[in-house]
Coordinates of C-alpha atoms and ligand atoms in Angstrom, one line a residue:
M1 CA 10.9 36.7 28.7
T2 CA 11.2 35.3 32.2
D3 CA 11.9 31.7 33.3
D4 CA 8.3 31.6 34.5
D5 CA 7.1 32.2 30.9
L6 CA 9.3 29.4 29.8
Q7 CA 8.5 27.0 32.6
P8 CA 6.5 24.5 30.5
L9 CA 9.3 24.3 28.0
L10 CA 12.0 24.1 30.6
A11 CA 10.1 21.2 32.2
N12 CA 10.0 19.5 28.8
G13 CA 13.7 19.3 28.0
W14 CA 14.5 22.9 26.8
T15 CA 17.3 24.8 28.5
R16 CA 18.0 28.5 28.4
S17 CA 21.4 29.4 26.8
D18 CA 24.0 31.0 29.0
D19 CA 23.3 34.5 27.7
G20 CA 19.6 34.0 28.2
K21 CA 18.8 34.9 24.6
A22 CA 17.9 31.5 23.3
I23 CA 16.5 28.1 24.2
D24 CA 18.1 24.8 23.3
K25 CA 17.0 21.2 23.0
T26 CA 18.5 18.1 21.4
F27 CA 15.9 15.7 20.0
R28 CA 16.8 12.0 19.6
F29 CA 15.1 9.6 17.3
R30 CA 15.4 5.9 16.4
D31 CA 17.3 6.5 13.2
F32 CA 18.1 9.0 10.5
P33 CA 14.8 8.7 8.6
A34 CA 12.9 9.5 11.9
A35 CA 15.1 12.5 12.6
F36 CA 14.7 13.8 9.0
G37 CA 10.9 13.3 9.1
F38 CA 10.9 15.5 12.2
M39 CA 13.0 18.1 10.5
T40 CA 10.6 18.1 7.5
R41 CA 7.5 18.6 9.7
A42 CA 9.2 21.3 11.7
A43 CA 10.5 23.0 8.6
L44 CA 7.0 23.3 7.2
H45 CA 5.7 24.8 10.4
A46 CA 8.7 27.2 10.6
E47 CA 8.1 28.4 7.1
K48 CA 4.4 28.9 7.7
A49 CA 5.2 30.9 10.9
D50 CA 8.1 32.8 9.2
H51 CA 10.2 31.8 12.2
H52 CA 13.1 29.5 11.7
P53 CA 15.3 27.4 13.9
E54 CA 19.1 27.2 14.1
W55 CA 19.7 23.5 14.0
S56 CA 22.1 20.7 13.1
N57 CA 21.5 17.0 12.5
T58 CA 23.9 14.1 13.2
Y59 CA 22.3 10.7 12.3
N60 CA 19.5 10.3 14.8
R61 CA 20.0 13.6 16.7
V62 CA 18.7 17.1 15.9
A63 CA 20.2 19.9 18.0
V64 CA 18.0 23.0 18.0
R65 CA 18.5 26.6 19.1
L66 CA 15.6 29.0 19.0
T67 CA 16.0 32.8 19.2
T68 CA 14.4 35.8 17.5
H69 CA 17.1 37.4 15.4
D70 CA 15.0 40.4 14.7
T71 CA 14.9 41.4 18.4
G72 CA 18.1 39.7 19.6
G73 CA 16.3 37.7 22.2
L74 CA 13.4 35.3 23.1
T75 CA 9.9 36.1 22.0
D76 CA 6.5 34.4 21.9
K77 CA 7.5 33.1 18.4
D78 CA 10.2 31.0 19.9
V79 CA 7.8 29.6 22.5
A80 CA 5.3 28.8 19.7
L81 CA 8.0 27.1 17.6
A82 CA 9.3 25.1 20.5
R83 CA 5.8 23.8 21.2
A84 CA 5.3 22.9 17.5
M85 CA 8.7 21.1 17.5
D86 CA 7.8 19.1 20.6
E87 CA 4.5 18.2 18.8
A88 CA 6.3 17.3 15.6
A89 CA 8.7 15.0 17.5
G90 CA 5.7 12.9 18.6
Ligands
LIG101 C1 12.1 38.7 6.8 C2 11.7 37.6 7.7 O1 10.4 37.7 8.1 C3 12.6 37.6 8.9 O2 13.9 37.6 8.6 C4 12.2 36.5 9.9 C5 12.5 35.1 9.3 N1 12.7 34.1 10.2 C6 13.2 34.4 11.5 N2 13.5 33.4 12.3 C7 14.0 33.7 13.5 N3 14.3 32.7 14.4 N4 14.2 34.9 13.9 C8 13.8 36.0 13.2 O3 14.0 37.1 13.6 C9 13.3 35.7 11.9 N5 12.9 36.7 11.1

């Protein structure tokens, strides 16, 4: 996966990890219920797609890392989940 493939995501707040094998973004919300609502919507999408984020939540922030564990790198599944998470964030 090249930076060109990722360009729309990189222009939308995602960054590539130092080893190039993942993309990261920290989402910020008004408060904890808003952050948790996002996580709920994203979780339903992830389960449906059978592709799951690495993430952590602190109050109104959700730090996300996407990578495909099965291949040890970035795939179209990460791009699709990133798009869905941007959508779920509103
Ligand atoms: C068995 C199951 O389909 C696999 O373990 C799926 C589940 N969710 C996954 N999520 C992510 N991010 N990477 C994977 O390789 C992956 N594999």
